[in-house]
Coordinates of C-alpha atoms in Angstrom, one line a residue:
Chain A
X25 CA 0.0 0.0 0.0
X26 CA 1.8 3.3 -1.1
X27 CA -0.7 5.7 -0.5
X28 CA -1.9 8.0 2.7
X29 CA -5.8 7.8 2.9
X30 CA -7.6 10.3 5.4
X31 CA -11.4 9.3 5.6
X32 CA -14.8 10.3 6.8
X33 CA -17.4 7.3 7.8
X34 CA -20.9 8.6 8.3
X35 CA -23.2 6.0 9.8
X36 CA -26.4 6.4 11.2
X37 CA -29.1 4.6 14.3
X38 CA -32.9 5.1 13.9
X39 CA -34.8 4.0 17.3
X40 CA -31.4 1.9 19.0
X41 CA -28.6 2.5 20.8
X42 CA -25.4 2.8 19.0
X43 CA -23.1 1.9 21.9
X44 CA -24.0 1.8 25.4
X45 CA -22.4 3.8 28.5
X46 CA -21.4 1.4 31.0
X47 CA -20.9 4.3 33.4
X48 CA -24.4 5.4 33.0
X49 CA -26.4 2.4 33.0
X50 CA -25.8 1.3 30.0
X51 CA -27.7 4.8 28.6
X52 CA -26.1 5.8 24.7
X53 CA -22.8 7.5 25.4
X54 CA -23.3 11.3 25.1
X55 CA -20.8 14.0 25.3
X56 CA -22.4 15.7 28.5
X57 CA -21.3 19.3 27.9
X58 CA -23.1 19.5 24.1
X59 CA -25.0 16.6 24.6
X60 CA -24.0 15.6 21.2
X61 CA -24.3 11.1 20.7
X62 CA -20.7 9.4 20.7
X63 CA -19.3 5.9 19.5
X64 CA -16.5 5.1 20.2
X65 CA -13.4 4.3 18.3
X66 CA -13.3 0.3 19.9
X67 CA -16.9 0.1 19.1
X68 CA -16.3 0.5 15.8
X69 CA -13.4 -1.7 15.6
X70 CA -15.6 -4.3 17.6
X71 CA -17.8 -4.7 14.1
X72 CA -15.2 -4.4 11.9
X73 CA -13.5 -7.2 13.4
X74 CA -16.8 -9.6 13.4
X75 CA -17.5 -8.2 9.8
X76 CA -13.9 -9.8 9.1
X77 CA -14.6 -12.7 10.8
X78 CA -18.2 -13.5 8.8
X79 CA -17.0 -12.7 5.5
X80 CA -13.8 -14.8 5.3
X81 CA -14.4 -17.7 8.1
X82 CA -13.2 -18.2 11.2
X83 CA -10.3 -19.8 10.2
X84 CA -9.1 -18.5 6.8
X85 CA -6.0 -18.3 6.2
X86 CA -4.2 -14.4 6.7
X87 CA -7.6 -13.2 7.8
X88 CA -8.0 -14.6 11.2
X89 CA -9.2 -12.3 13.9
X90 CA -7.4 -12.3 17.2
X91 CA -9.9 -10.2 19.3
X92 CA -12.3 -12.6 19.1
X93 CA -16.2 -12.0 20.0
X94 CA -18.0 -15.3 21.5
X95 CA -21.6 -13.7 19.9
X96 CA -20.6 -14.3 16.1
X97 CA -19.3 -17.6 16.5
X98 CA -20.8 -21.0 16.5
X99 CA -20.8 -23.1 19.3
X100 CA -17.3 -24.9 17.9
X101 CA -15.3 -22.0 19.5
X102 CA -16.6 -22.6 23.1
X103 CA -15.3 -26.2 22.7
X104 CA -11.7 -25.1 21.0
X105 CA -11.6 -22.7 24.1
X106 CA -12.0 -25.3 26.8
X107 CA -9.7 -27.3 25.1
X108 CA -6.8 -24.7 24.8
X109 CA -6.6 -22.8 27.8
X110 CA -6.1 -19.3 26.7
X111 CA -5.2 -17.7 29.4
X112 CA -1.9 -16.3 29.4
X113 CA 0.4 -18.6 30.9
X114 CA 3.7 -17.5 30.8
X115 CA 5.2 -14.1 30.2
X116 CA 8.1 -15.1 28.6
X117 CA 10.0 -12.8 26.4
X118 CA 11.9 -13.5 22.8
X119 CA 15.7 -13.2 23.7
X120 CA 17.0 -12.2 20.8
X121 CA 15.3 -9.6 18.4
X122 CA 15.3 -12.0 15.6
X123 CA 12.8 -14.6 17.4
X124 CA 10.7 -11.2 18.5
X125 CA 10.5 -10.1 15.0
X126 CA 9.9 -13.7 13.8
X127 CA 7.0 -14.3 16.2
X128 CA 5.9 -10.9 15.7
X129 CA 5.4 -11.5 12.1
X130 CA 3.9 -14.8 12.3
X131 CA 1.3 -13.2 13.7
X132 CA 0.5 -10.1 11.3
X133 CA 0.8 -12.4 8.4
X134 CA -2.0 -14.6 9.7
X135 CA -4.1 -12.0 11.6
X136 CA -6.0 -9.4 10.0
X137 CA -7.0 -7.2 13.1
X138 CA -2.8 -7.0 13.9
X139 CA -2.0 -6.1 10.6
X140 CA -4.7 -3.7 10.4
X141 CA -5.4 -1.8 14.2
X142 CA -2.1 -3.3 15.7
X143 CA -1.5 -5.2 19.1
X144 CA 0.5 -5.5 22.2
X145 CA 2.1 -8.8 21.9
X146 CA 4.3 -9.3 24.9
X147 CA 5.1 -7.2 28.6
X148 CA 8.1 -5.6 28.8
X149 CA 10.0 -5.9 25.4
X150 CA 8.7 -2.7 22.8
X151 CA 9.5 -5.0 19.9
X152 CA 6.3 -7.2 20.1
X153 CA 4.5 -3.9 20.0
X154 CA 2.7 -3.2 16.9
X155 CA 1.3 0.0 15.3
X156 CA -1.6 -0.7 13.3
X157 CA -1.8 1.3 10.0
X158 CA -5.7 2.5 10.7
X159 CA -6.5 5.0 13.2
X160 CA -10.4 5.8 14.0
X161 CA -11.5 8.6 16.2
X162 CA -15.1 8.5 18.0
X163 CA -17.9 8.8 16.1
X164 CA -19.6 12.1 16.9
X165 CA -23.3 12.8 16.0
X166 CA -23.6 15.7 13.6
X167 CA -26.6 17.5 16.2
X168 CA -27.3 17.0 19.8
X169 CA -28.9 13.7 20.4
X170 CA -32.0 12.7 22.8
X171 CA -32.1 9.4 24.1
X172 CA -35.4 8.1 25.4
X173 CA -35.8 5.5 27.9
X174 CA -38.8 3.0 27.7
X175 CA -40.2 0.6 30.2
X176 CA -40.6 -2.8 29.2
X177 CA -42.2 -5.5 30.6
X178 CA -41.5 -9.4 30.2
X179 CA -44.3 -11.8 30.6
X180 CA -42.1 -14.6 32.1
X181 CA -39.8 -14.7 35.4
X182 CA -36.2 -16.4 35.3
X183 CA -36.5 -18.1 39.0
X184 CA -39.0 -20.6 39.8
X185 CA -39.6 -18.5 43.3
X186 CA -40.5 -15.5 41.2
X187 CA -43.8 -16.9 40.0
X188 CA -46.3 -16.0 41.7
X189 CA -44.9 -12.0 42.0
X190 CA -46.4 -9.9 39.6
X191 CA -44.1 -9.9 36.0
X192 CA -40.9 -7.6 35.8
X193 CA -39.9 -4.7 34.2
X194 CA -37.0 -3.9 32.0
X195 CA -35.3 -0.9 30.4
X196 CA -34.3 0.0 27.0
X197 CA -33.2 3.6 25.5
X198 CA -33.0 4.6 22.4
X199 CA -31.9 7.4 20.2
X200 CA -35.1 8.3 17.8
X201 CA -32.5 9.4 15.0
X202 CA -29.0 9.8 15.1
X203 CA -26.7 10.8 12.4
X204 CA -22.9 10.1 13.2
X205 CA -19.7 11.3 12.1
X206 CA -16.2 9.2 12.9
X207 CA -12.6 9.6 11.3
X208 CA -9.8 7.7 10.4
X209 CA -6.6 7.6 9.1
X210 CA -4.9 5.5 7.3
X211 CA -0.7 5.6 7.1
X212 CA 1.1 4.4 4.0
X213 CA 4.7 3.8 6.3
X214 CA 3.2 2.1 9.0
X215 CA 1.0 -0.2 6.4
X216 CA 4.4 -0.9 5.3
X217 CA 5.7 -2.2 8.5
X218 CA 2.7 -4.6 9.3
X219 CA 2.0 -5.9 5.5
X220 CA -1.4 -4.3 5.5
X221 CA -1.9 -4.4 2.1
X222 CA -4.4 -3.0 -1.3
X223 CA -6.6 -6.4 -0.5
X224 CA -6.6 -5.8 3.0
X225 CA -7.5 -2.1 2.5
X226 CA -10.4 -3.1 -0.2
X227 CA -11.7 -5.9 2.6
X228 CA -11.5 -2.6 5.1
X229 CA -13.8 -0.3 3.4
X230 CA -16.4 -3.2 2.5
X231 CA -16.2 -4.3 6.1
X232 CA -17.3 -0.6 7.0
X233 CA -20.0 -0.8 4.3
X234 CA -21.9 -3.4 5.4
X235 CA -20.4 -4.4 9.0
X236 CA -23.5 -3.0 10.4
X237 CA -26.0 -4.9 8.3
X238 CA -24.4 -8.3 10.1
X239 CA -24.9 -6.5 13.2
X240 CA -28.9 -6.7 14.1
X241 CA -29.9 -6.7 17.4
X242 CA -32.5 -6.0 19.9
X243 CA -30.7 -3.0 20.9
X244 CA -28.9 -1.3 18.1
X245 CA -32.4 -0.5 16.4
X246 CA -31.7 0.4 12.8
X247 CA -28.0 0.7 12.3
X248 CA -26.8 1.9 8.7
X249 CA -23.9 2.8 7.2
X250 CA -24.5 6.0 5.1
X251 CA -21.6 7.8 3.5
X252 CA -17.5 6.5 3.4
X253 CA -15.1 9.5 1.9
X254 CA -11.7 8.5 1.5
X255 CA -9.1 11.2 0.3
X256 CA -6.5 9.3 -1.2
X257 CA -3.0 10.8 -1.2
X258 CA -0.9 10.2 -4.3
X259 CA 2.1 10.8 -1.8
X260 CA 2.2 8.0 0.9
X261 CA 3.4 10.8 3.3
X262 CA 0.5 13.0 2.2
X263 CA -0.3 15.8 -0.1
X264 CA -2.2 17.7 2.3
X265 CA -3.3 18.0 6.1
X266 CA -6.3 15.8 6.9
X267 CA -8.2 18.4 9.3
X268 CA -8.1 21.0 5.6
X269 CA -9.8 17.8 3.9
X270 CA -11.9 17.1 6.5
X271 CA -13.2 20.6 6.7
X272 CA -14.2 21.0 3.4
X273 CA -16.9 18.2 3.9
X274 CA -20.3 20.0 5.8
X275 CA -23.1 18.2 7.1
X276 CA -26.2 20.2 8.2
X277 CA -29.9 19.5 8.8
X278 CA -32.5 20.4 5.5
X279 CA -34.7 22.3 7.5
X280 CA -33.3 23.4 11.1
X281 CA -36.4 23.8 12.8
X282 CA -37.3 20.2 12.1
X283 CA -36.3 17.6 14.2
X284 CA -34.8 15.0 12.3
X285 CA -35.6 11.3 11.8
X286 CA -33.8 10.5 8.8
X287 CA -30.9 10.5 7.1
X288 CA -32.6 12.4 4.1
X289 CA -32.9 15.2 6.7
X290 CA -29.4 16.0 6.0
X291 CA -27.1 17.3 3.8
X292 CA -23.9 16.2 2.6
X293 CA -21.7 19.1 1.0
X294 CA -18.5 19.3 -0.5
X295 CA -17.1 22.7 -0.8
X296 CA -20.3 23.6 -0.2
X297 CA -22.0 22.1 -3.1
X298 CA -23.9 18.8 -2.7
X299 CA -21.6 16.0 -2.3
X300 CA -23.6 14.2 -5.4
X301 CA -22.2 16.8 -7.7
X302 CA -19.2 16.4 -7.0
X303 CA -18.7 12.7 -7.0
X304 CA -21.3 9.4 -7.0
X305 CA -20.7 6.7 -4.7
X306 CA -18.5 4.1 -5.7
X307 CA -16.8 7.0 -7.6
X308 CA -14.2 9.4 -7.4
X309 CA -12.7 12.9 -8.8
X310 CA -9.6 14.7 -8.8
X311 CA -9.1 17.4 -6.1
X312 CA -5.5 18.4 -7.3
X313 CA -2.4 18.7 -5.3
X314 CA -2.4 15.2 -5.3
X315 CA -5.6 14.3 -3.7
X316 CA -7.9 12.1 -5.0
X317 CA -11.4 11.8 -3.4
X318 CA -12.9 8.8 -3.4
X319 CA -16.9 7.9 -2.5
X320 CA -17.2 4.0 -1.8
X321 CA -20.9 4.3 -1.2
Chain B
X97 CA 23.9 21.9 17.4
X98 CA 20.4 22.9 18.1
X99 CA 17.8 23.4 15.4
X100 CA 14.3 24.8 16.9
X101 CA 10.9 24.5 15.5
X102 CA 7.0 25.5 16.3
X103 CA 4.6 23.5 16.0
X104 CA 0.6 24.0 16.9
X105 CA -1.6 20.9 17.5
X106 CA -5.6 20.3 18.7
X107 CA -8.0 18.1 18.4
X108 CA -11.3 17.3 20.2
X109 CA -9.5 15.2 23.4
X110 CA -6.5 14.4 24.5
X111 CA -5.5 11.2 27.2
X112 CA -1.6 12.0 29.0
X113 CA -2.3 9.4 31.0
X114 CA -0.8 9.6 34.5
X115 CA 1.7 6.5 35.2
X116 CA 0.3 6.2 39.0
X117 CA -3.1 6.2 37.6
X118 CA -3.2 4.1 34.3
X119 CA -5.8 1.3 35.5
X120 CA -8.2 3.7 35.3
X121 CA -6.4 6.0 33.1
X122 CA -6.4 9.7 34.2
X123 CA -5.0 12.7 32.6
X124 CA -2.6 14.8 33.4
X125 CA -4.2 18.3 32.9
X126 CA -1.3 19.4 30.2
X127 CA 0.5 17.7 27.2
X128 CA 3.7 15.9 28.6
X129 CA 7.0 16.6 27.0
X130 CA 7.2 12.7 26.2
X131 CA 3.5 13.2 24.6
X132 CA 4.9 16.6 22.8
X133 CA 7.9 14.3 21.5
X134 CA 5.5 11.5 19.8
X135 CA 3.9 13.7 18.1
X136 CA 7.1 15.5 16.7
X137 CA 8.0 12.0 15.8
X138 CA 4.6 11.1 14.1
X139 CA 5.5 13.8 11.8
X140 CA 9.2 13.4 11.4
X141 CA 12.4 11.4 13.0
X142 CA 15.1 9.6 11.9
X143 CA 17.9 7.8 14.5
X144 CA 20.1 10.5 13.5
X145 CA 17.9 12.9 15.7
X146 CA 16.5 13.1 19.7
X147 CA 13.9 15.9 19.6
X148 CA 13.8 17.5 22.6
X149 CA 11.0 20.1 23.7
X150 CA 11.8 23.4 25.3
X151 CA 8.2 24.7 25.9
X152 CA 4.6 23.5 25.7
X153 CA 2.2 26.3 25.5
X154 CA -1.2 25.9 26.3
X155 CA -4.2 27.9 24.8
X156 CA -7.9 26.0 25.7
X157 CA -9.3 25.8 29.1
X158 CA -8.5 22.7 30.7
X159 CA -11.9 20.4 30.8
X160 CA -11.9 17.1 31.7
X161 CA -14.5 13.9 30.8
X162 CA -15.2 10.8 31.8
X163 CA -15.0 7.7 29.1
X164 CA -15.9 4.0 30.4
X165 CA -15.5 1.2 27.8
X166 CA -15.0 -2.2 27.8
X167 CA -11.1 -3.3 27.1
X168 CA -9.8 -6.8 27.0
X169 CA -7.4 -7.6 30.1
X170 CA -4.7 -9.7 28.4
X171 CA -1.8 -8.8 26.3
X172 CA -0.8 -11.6 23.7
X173 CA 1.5 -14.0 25.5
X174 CA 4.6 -14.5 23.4
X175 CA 4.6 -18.8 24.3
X176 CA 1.6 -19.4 23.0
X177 CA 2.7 -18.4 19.5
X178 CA 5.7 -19.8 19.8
X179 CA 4.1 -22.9 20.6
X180 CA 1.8 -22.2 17.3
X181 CA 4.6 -21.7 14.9
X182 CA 6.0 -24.9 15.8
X183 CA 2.7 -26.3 14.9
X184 CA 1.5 -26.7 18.4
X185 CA -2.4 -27.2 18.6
X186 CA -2.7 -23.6 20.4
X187 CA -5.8 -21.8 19.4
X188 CA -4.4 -18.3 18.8
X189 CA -7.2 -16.0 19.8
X190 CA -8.4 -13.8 22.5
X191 CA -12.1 -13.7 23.6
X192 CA -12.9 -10.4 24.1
X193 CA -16.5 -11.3 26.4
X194 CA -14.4 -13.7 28.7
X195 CA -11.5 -11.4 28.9
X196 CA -13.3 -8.3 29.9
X197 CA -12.1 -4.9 32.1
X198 CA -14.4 -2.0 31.9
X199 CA -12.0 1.0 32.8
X200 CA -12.9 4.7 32.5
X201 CA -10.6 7.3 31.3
X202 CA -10.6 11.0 32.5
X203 CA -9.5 12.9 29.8
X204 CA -9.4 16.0 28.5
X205 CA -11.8 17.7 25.9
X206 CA -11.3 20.3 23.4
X207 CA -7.2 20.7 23.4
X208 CA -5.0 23.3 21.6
X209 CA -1.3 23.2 22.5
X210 CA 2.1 25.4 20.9
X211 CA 5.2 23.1 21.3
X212 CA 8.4 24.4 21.1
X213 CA 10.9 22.1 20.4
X214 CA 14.7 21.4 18.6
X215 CA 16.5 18.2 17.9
X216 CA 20.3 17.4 18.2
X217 CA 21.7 15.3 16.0
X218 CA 23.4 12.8 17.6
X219 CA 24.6 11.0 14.5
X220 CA 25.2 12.2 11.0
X221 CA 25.8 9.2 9.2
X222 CA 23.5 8.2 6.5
X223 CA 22.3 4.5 6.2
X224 CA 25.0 4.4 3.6
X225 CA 28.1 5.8 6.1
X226 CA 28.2 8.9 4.1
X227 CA 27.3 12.4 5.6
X228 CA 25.8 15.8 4.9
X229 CA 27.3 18.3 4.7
X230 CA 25.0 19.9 7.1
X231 CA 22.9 16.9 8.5
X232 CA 20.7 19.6 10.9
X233 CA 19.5 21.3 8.0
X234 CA 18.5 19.0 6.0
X235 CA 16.2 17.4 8.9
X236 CA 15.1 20.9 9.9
X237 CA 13.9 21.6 6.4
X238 CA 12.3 17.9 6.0
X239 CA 10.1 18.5 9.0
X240 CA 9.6 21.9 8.0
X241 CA 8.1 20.9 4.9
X242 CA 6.1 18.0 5.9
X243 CA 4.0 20.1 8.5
X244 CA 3.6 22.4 5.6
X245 CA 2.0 20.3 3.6
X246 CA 0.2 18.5 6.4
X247 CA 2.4 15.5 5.8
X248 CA 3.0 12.6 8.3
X249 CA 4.8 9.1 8.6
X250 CA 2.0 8.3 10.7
X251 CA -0.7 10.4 12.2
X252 CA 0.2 12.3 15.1
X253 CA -2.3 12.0 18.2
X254 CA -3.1 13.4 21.4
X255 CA -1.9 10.8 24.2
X256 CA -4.0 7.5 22.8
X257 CA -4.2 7.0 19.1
X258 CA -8.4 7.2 19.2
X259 CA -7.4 11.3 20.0
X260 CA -5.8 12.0 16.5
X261 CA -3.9 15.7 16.7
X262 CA -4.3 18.3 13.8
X263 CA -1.6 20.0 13.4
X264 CA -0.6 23.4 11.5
X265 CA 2.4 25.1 11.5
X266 CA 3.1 28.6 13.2
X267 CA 3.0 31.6 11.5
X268 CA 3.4 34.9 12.9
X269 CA 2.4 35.3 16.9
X270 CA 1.3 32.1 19.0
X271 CA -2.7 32.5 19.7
X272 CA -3.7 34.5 22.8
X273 CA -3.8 32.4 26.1
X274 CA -6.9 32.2 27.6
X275 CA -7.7 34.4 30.8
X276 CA -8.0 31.5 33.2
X277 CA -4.6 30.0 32.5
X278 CA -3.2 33.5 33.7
X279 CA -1.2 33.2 36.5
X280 CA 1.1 30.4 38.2
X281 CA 0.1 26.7 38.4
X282 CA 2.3 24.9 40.0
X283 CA 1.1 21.2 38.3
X284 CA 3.3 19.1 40.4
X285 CA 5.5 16.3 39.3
X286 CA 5.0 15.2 35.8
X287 CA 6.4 12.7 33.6
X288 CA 9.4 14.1 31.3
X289 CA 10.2 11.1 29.3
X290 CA 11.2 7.8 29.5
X291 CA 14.8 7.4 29.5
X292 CA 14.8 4.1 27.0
X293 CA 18.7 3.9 27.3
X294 CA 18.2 3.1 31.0
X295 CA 16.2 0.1 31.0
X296 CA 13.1 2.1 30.4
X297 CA 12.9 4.1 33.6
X298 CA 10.6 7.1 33.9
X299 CA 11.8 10.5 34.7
X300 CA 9.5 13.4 36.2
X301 CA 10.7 17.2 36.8
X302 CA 8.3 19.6 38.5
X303 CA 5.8 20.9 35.9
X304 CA 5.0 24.7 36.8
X305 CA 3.0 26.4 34.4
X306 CA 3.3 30.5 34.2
X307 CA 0.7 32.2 31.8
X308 CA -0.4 28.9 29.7
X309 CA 3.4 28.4 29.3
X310 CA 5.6 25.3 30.6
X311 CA 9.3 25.8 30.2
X312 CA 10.2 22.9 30.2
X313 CA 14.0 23.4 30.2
X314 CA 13.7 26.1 32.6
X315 CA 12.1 23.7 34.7
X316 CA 14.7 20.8 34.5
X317 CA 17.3 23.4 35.5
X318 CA 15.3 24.5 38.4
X319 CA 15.1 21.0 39.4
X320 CA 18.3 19.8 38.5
X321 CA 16.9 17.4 35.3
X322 CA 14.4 15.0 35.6
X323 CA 14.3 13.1 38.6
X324 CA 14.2 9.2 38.3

């Protein structure tokens, strides 16, 4: 991979809740000064890893994940983990730098979330300590968001004792609509250094397209991804600084007095114009100084 | 010989995670010079250079927030893929659900920081054994003109690599610091660096902050360097 790639990733929730607070009883994760919605960056990562996981298999070959999620797999993994204990046993370190860099390159050739988002392979030695090439920030939601709690209530009890009491309540919240904003960063030298490669770039931005349609659940509501911009640098230090890019791309509500509940109730604009006009997804177009912007969907 | 350069950087948070409290990571309220020098690096460094920072300016309001998110507890042990290599039956994975630490992070919103920085060059030998004629120049004007054109070997962040840094360069006057950074703050020991010739040991100097400025040299020689 010999080029620099800054990009924007707009997804969006309808009715769910796009990653839960564990600090605040599980309510969505809001910045509490502007009260705009946040996701974090490990969220993120999170789905992209399962996404990686579905599309090639478990085991393929190169594109095993290590940060495994027990919800995507099938009941095989449970066994494979009781029969190899996992736990770290021993924290034994590589004596010589050749066996570090040996075992640190078995690993990014056959795992694609090392290669990718890097890892911290041993305790006290920096040379099992990789860099990954890709870099995402929290998502951010473009306006304020409100997140509504609802009472629920279950018609059966879990203990036998419970039976006769009267049936229990549960929580949910949800964000009625919720357009979100994350970026990342992609560098060419560091690519270089874990063998993140064109293939494993291509597998990245489909992962990001359509990780969150292999994500369904009772509490993410209507997860979608909306809008990937990639500027692609043509030099792999960069052509130009990523927050310039970034700022030329403007995302404001169709009619501000509205509240919105769709994604159609914003606007996407490039240099002000509508992002359509300048490029079509799956697209691209010239910027000059060496910038090409890409629009995978 | 010393070669000095400006650089501005901000971004939306920032994480200089104090070392006594990194379980549940809290920041320190400033940009450490260790954090200052990664970032230099993101942007430019070869072995022939040690960047060293002479001032960190601050120019937002120090706010903090609080982050909780789930993190895996384990770091990859190095026998279990040596065992795999050798085609031992180990299962190379890590379960993320059965592995689990939720830890918060108290970290800093809204950032803008000045650094003020040179490098010596401590060896002017190319990769080839030959040398420039003047080896401080040339890496002076290389990071020069990658900040320029917003280049960067890898891009540059603000304590954890979720809190990615935009950077410009300095033209002209710093910005104006902020009236509630007027004044002395004394911020206590801070980490300076990590002294990676020694075996990795820590050194802190006594951070004291006059008018959104740390001197950072001036506060080494007022302690004596960094204490270990």
């Amino acid at each position: 991979m010999q080029n620099r790639y800054d990009f924007i990733y707009l997804f969006d929730v309808k009715d769910g809740n796009p990653n839960g607070d564990p600090d605040a009883g599980n309510l969505p994760r809001v910045d509490a000064e502007t009260g705009h919605g946040l996701v974090t960056d490990v969220c993120l990562k999170r789905k992209v890893r399962n996404f990686v996981e579905l599309a090639k298999g478990e085991n393929a070959e190169g594109y095993k994940i290590y940060v495994r999620e027990k919800a995507v797999l099938n009941r095989k993994h449970e066994e494979a983990y009781k029969q190899f204990d996992l736990k770290p046993e021993s924290k034994k370190l590589p004596k010589k730098v050749e066996d570090a860099k040996k075992v640190t390159g078995f690993m990014l050739s056959n795992f694609f979330d090392i290669r990718t988002f890097g890892a911290v392979m041993t305790t006290e030695i920096n040379c099992g300590q990789v860099r990954g090439p890709v870099q995402l920030t929290f998502g951010r939601s473009i306006d304020p968001v409100i997140s509504s709690e609802h009472a629920l209530t279950r018609m059966a009890v879990t203990n036998e004792k419970d039976l006769e009491k009267e049936r229990t309540m549960g929580r949910k919240f949800t964000i009625p609509y919720g357009l979100y904003c994350s970026h990342g960063f992609i560098s060419a030298p560091l690519a270089e250094q874990t063998g993140f490669s064109d293939d494993d770039l291509e597998l990245f931005w489909k992962s990001l397209e359509q990780m969150f349609d292999h994500d369904r659940s009772a509490a993410r509501g209507e997860m979608s991804a909306r809008g990937l911009l990639v500027f692609k640098h043509n030099d792999r230090l960069g052509n130009t600084s990523a927050h310039a890019l970034f700022d030329r791309v403007t995302i404001d509500r169709v009619d501000p007095s509205e509240p919105v509940r769709n994604f159609s109730g914003y606007r996407v604009r490039f240099d002000g114009v509508p992002v359509d006009e300048i490029v079509s997804p799956g697209g691209e177009t010239d910027l000059g100084n060496g910038v090409t912007l890409m629009r995978r969907f | 010989m010393a070669q000095g350069v400006k650089l501005l950087v901000s971004g939306d948070y920032a994480c200089w995670t104090r070392p006594e409290m990194k379980a549940e990571r809290v920041s320190y309220d400033v940009m450490t010079p260790s954090g200052a020098r990664g970032i230099l690096e993101a942007i430019y460094w070869k072995p022939q250079i040690r960047w060293i920072i002479d001032k960190i300016h601050v120019f937002n309001p120090i706010r903090f927030t609080n982050v909780r998110r789930n993190e895996v507890a384990s770091k990859i042990p190095v026998g279990n893929i040596k065992s795999a290599m050798n085609g031992g039956g180990k299962v190379l994975a890590l379960y993320a659900d059965q592995d689990r630490q939720q830890r918060a992070t108290l970290l800093l919103t809204n950032v803008r920081y000045g650094i003020e920085a040179h490098f010596e060059v401590i060896d002017s030998r190319e990769r080839d054994g030959s040398i420039t004629s003047d080896p401080a120049a040339k890496h002076l004007d290389t990071f020069n003109r990658r900040v320029k054109k917003g280049q960067c070997f890898h891009r540059p962040y603000l304590g954890t690599r979720e809190f990615a840094a935009d950077f410009h360069p300095v033209e002209g006057d710093w910005p104006v610091c902020p009236e509630e950074l007027h004044g002395v703050r004394e911020l206590g020991f801070m980490l300076h660096d990590i002294d990676f010739t020694d075996n990795m040991t820590p050194r802190f100097f006594r951070a004291r902050m006059v008018d959104g400025v740390i001197d950072v040299a001036g506060c080494l020689n007022q302690t004596g360097g960094a204490l270990a």
